[in-house]
Coordinates of N, CA, C and O in Angstrom, one line a residue:
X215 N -76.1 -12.2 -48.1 CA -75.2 -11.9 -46.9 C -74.1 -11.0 -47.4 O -73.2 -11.3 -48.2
X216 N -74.2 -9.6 -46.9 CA -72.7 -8.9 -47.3 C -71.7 -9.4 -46.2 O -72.0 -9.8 -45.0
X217 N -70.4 -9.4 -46.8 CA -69.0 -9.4 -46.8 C -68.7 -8.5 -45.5 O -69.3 -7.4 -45.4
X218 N -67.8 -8.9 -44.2 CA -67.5 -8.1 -43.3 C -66.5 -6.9 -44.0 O -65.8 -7.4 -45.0
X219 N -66.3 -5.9 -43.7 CA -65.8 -4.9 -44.2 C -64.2 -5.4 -43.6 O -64.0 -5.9 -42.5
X220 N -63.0 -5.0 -44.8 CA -62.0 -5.2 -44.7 C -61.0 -4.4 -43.2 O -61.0 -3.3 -42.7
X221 N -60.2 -5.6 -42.9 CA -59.4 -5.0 -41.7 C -58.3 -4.1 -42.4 O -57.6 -4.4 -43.3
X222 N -58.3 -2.7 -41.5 CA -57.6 -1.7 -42.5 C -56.0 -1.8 -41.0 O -56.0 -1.6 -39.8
X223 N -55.1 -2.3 -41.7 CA -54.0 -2.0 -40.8 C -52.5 -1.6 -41.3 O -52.2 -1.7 -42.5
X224 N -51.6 -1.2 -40.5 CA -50.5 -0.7 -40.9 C -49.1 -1.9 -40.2 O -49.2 -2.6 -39.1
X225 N -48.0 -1.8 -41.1 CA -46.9 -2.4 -40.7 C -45.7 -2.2 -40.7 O -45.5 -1.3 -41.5
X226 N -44.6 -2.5 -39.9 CA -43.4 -1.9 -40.8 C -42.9 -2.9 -41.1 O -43.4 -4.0 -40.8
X227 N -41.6 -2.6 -41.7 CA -40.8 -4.0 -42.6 C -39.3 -3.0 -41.7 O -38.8 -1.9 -41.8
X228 N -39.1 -4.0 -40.9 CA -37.4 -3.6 -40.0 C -36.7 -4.8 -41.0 O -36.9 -6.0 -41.0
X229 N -35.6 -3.8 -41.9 CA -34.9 -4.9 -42.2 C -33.6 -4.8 -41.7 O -33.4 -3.9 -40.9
X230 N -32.6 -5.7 -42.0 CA -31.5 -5.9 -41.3 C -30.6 -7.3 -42.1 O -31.2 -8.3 -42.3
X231 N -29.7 -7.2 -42.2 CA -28.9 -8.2 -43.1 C -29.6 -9.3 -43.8 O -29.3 -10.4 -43.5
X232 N -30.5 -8.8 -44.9 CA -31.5 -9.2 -45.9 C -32.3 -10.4 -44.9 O -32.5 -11.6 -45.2
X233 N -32.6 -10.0 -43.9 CA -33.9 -10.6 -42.9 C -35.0 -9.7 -42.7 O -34.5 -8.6 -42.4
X234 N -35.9 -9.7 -42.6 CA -36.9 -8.7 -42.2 C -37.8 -9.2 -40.3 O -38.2 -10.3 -39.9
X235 N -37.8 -8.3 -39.8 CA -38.3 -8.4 -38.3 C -40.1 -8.9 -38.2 O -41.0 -8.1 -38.5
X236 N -40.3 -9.8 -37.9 CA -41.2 -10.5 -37.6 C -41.0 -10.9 -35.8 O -40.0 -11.1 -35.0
X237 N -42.7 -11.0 -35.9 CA -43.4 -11.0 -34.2 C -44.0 -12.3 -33.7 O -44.9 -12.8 -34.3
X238 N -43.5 -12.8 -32.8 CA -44.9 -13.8 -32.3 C -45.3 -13.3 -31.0 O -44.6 -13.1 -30.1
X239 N -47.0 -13.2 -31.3 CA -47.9 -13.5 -29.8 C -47.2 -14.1 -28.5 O -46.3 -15.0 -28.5
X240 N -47.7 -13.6 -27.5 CA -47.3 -14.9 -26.3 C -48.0 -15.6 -26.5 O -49.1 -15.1 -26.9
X241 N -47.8 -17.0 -26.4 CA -48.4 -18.7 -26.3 C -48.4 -18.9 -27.6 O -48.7 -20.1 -27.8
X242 N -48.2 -18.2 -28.7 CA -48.4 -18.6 -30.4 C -47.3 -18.6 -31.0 O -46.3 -17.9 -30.8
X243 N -47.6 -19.6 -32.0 CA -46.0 -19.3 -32.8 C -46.3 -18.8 -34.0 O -45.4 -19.0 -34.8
X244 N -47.5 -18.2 -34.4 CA -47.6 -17.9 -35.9 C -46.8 -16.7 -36.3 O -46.9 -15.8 -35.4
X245 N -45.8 -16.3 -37.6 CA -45.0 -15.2 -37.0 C -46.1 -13.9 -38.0 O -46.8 -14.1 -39.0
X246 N -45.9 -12.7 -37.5 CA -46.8 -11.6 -38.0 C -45.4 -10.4 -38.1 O -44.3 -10.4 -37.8
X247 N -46.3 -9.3 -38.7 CA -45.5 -8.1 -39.0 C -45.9 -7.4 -37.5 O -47.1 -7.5 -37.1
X248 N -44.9 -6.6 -36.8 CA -45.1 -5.7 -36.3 C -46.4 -4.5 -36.8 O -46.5 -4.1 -37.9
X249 N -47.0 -4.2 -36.1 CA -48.4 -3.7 -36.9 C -49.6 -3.8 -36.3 O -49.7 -4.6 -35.3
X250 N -50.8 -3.0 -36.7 CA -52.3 -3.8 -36.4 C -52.8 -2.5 -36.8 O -52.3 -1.7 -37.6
X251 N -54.0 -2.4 -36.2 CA -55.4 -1.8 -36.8 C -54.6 -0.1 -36.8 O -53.7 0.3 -36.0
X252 N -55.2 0.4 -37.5 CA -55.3 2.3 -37.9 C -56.6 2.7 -37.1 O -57.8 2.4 -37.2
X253 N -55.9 3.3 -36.4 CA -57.0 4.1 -35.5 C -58.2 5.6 -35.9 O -57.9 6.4 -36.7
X254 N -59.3 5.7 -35.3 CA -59.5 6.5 -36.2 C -58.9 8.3 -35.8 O -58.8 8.8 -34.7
X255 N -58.7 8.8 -37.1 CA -58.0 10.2 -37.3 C -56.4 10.3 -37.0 O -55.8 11.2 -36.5
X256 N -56.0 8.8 -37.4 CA -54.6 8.4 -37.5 C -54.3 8.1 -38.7 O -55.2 7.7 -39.3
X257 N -53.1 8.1 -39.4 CA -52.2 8.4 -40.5 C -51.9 6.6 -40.7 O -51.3 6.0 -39.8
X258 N -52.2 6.2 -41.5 CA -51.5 4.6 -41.7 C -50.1 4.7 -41.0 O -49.7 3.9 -40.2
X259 N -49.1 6.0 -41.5 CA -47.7 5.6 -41.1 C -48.3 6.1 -39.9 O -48.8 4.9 -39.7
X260 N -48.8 6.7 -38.9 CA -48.4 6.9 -38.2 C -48.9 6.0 -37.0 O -48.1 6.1 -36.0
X261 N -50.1 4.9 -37.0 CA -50.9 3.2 -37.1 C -49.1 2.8 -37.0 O -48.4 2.7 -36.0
X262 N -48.8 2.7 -38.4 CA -47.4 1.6 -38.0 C -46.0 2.3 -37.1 O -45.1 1.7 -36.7
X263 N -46.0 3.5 -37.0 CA -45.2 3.8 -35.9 C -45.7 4.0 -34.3 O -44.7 4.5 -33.7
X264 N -46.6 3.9 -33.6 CA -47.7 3.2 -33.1 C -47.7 2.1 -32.6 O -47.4 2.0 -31.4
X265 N -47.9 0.9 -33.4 CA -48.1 -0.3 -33.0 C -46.2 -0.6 -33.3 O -45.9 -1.7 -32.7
X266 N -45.2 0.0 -33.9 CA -44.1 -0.4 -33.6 C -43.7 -0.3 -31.9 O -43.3 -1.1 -31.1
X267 N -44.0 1.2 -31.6 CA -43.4 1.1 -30.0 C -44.1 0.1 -29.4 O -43.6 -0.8 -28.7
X268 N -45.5 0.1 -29.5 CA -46.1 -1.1 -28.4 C -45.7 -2.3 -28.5 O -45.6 -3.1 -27.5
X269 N -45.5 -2.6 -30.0 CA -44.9 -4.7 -30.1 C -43.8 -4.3 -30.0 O -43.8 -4.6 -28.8
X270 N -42.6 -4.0 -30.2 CA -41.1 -3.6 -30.4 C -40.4 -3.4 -29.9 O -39.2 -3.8 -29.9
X271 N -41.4 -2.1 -29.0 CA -40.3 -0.5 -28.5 C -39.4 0.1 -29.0 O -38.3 0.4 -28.5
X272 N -40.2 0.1 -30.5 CA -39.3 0.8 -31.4 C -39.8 2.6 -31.7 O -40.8 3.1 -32.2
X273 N -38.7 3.2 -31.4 CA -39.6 4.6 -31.4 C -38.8 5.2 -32.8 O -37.6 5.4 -33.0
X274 N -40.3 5.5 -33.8 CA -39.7 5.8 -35.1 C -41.0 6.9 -35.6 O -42.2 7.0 -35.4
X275 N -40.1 7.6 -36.4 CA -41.1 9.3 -37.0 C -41.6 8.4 -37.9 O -41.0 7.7 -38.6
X276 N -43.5 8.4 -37.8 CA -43.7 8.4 -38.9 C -43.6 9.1 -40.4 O -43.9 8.4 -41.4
X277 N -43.2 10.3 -40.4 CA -42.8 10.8 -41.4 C -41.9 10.4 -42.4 O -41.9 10.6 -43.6
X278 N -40.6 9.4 -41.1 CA -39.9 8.9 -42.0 C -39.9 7.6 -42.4 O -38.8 7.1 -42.7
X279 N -41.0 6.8 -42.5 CA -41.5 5.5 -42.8 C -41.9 5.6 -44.1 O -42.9 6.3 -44.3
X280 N -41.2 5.1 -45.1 CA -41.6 4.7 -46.6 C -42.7 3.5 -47.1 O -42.7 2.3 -46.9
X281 N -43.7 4.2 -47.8 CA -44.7 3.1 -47.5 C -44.0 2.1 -49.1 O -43.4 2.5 -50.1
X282 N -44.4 0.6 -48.7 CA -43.8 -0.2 -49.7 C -44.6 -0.8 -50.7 O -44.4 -1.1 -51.9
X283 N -45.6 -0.9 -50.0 CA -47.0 -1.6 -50.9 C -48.3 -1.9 -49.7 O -48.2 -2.0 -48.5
X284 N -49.2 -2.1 -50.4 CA -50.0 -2.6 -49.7 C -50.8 -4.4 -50.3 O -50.9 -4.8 -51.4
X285 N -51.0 -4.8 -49.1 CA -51.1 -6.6 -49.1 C -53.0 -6.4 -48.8 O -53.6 -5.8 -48.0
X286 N -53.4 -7.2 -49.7 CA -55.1 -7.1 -49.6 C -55.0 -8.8 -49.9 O -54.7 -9.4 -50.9
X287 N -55.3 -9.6 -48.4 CA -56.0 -10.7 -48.6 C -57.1 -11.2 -47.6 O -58.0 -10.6 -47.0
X288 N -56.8 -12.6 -47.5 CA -57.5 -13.5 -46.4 C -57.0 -13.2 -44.5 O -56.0 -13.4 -43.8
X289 N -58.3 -12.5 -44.1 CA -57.7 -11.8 -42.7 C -57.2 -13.8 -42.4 O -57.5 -14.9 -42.7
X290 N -56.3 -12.9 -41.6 CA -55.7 -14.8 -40.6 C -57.0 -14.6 -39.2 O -57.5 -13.6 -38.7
X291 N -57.2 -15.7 -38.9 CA -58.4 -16.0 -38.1 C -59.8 -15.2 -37.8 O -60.4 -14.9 -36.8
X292 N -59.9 -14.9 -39.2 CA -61.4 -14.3 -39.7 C -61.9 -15.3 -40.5 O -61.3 -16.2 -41.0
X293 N -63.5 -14.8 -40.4 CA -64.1 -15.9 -41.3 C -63.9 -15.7 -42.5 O -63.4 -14.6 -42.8
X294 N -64.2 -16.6 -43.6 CA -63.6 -16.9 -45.1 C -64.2 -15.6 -45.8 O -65.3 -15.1 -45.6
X295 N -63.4 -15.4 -46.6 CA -64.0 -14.0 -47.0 C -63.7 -12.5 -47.0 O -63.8 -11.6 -47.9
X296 N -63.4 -12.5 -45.6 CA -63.1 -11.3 -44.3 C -61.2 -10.8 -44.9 O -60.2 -11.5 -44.7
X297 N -61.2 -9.8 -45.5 CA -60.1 -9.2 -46.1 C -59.3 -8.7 -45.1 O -59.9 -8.2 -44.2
X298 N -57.7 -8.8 -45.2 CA -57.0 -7.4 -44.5 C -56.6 -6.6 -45.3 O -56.5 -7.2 -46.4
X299 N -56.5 -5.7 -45.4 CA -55.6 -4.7 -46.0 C -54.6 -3.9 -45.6 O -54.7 -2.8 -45.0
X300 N -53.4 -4.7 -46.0 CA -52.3 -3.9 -44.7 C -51.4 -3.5 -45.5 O -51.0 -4.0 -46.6
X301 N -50.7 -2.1 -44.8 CA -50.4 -0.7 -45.7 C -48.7 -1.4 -45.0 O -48.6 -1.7 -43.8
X302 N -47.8 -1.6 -45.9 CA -46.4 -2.1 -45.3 C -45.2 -1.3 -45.6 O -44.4 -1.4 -46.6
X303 N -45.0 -0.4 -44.4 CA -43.7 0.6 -44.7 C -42.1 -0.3 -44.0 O -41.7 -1.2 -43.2
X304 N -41.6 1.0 -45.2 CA -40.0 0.4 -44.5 C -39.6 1.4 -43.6 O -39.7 2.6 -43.7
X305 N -38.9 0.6 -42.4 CA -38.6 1.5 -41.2 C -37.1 1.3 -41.0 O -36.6 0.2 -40.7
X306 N -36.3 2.5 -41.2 CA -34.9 2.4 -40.6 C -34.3 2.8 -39.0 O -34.3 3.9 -38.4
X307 N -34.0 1.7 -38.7 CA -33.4 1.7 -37.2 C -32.0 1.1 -36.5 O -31.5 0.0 -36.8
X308 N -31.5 1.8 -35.5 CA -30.3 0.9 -35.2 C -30.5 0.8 -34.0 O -29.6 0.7 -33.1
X309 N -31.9 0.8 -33.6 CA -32.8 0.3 -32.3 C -32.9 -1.0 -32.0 O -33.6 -1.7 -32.8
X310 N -32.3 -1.6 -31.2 CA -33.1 -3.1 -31.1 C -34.6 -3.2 -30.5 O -35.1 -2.5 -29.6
X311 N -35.2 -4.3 -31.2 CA -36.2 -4.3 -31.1 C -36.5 -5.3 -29.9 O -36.1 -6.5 -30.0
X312 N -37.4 -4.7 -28.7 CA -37.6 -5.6 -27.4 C -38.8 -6.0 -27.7 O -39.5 -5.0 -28.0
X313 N -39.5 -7.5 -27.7 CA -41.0 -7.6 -27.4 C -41.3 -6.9 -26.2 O -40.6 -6.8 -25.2
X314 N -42.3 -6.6 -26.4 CA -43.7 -5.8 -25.6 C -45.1 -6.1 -25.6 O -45.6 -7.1 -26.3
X315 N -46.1 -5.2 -24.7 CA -47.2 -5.5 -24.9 C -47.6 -7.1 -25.1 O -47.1 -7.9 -24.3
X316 N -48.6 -7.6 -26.3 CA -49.1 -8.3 -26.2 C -47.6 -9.5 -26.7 O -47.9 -10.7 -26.3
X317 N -46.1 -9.3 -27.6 CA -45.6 -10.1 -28.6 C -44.7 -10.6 -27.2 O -44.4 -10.1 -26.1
X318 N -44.6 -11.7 -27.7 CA -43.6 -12.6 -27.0 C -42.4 -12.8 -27.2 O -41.6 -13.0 -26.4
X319 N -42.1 -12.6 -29.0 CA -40.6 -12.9 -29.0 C -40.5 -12.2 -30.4 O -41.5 -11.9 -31.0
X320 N -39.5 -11.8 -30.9 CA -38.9 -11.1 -32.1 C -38.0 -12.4 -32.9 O -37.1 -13.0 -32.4
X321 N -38.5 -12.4 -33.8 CA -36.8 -13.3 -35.0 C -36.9 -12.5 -36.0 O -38.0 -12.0 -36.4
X322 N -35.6 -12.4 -36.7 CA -35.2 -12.1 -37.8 C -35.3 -13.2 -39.0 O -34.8 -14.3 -39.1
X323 N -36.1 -12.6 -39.9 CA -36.8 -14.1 -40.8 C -36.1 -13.7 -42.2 O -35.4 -12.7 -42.4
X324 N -36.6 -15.2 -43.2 CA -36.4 -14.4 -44.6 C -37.5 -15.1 -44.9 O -38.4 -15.3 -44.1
X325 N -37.5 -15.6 -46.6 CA -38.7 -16.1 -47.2 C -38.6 -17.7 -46.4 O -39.8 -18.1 -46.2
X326 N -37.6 -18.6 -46.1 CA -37.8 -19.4 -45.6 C -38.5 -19.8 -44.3 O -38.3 -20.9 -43.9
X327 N -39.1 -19.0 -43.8 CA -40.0 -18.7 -43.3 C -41.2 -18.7 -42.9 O -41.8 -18.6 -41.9
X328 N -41.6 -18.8 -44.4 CA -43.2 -18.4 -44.7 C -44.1 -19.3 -44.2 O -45.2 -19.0 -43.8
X329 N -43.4 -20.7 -44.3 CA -44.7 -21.4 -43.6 C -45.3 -21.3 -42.1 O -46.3 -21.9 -41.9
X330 N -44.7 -20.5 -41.2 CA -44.8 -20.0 -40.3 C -45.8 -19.2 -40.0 O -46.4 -19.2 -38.9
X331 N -46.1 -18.4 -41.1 CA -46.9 -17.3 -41.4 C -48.4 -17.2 -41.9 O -48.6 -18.3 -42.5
X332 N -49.4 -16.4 -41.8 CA -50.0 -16.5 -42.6 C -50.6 -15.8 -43.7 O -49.8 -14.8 -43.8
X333 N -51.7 -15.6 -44.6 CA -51.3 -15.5 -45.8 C -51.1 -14.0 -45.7 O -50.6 -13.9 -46.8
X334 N -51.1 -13.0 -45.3 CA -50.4 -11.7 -45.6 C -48.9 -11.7 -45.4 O -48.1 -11.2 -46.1
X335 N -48.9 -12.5 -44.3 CA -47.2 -12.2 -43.9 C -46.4 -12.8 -45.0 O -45.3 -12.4 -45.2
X336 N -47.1 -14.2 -46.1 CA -46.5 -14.8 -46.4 C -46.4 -14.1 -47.8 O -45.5 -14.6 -48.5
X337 N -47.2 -13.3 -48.5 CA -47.3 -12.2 -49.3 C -45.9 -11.1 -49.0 O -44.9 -10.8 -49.7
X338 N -46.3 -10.8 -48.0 CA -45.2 -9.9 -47.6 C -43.6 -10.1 -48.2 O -43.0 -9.4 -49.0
X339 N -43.3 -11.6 -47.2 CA -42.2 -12.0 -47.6 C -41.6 -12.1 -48.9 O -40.4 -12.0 -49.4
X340 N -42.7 -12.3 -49.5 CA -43.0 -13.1 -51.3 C -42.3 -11.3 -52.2 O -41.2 -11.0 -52.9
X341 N -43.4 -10.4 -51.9 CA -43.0 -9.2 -52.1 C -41.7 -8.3 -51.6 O -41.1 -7.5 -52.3
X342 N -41.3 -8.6 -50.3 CA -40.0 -8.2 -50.0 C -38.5 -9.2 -50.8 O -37.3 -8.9 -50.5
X343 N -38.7 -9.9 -51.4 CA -37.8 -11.1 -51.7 C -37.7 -10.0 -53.2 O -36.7 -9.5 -53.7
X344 N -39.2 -10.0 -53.8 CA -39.3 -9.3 -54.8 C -38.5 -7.8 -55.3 O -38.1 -7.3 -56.4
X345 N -38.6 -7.5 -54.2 CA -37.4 -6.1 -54.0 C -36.2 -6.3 -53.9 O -35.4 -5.6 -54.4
X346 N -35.8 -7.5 -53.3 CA -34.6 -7.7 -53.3 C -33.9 -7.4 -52.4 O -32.6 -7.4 -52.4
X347 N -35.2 -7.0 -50.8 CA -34.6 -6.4 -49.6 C -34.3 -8.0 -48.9 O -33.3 -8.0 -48.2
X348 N -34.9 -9.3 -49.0 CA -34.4 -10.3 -48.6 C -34.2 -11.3 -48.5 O -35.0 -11.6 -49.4
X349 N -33.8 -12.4 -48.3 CA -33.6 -13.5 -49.2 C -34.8 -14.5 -48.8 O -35.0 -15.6 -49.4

């Protein structure tokens, strides 16, 4: 049996007084990065400036989105196995961010957080704490 081919997606990291911007679903409380799939003959940044206006309504140049790293694990509610690989830029704004589309609500998180999350987001955090962007 081969391996489902990895989910290729894009995020941004909105920081703001060493919290970073995290999403939940309506009806879910799991929290995620602003983000999702790269479309095809689209730019990863341009995937996470993208999926920012739609979950957010954050309107940001991809050009000026810094990519930070990229997170390769366990997709969240894929079967075992089944990889994401999500490309995570830093996005500067003095936009507030409104849920939209499919997200219900916005919080400002830090690593205390993580259990909330799952394992990308919680990579994420792990890695953002590592920079030193939050606590």
């Amino acid at each position: 049996m081969t391996s489902a081919a990895p989910l290729i997606v894009s995020a941004v990291a909105v920081v703001r007084d060493r919290k970073v911007l995290m999403v939940t679903a309506r009806g879910r409380d799991v929290y995620y990065m602003p983000g999702g799939k790269v479309d095809a003959g689209e730019s990863a940044a341009e995937a996470a400036a993208r999926e920012a206006l739609e979950e957010v309504a954050l309107q940001l140049d991809p050009a000026a989105l810094a990519e930070l790293f990229e997170v390769r694990t366990q997709a969240h509610g894929e079967p075992e196995g089944r990889q994401v690989h999500m490309r995570v830029f830093r996005a500067s704004t003095d936009q507030e961010p409104v849920p939209s589309g499919e997200v219900g609500a916005v919080h400002w998180t830090t690593s205390a957080d993580a259990d909330r999350c799952p394992p990308a987001g919680v990579e994420v955090l792990r890695r953002l704490v590592a920079l030193d962007l939050i606590d």
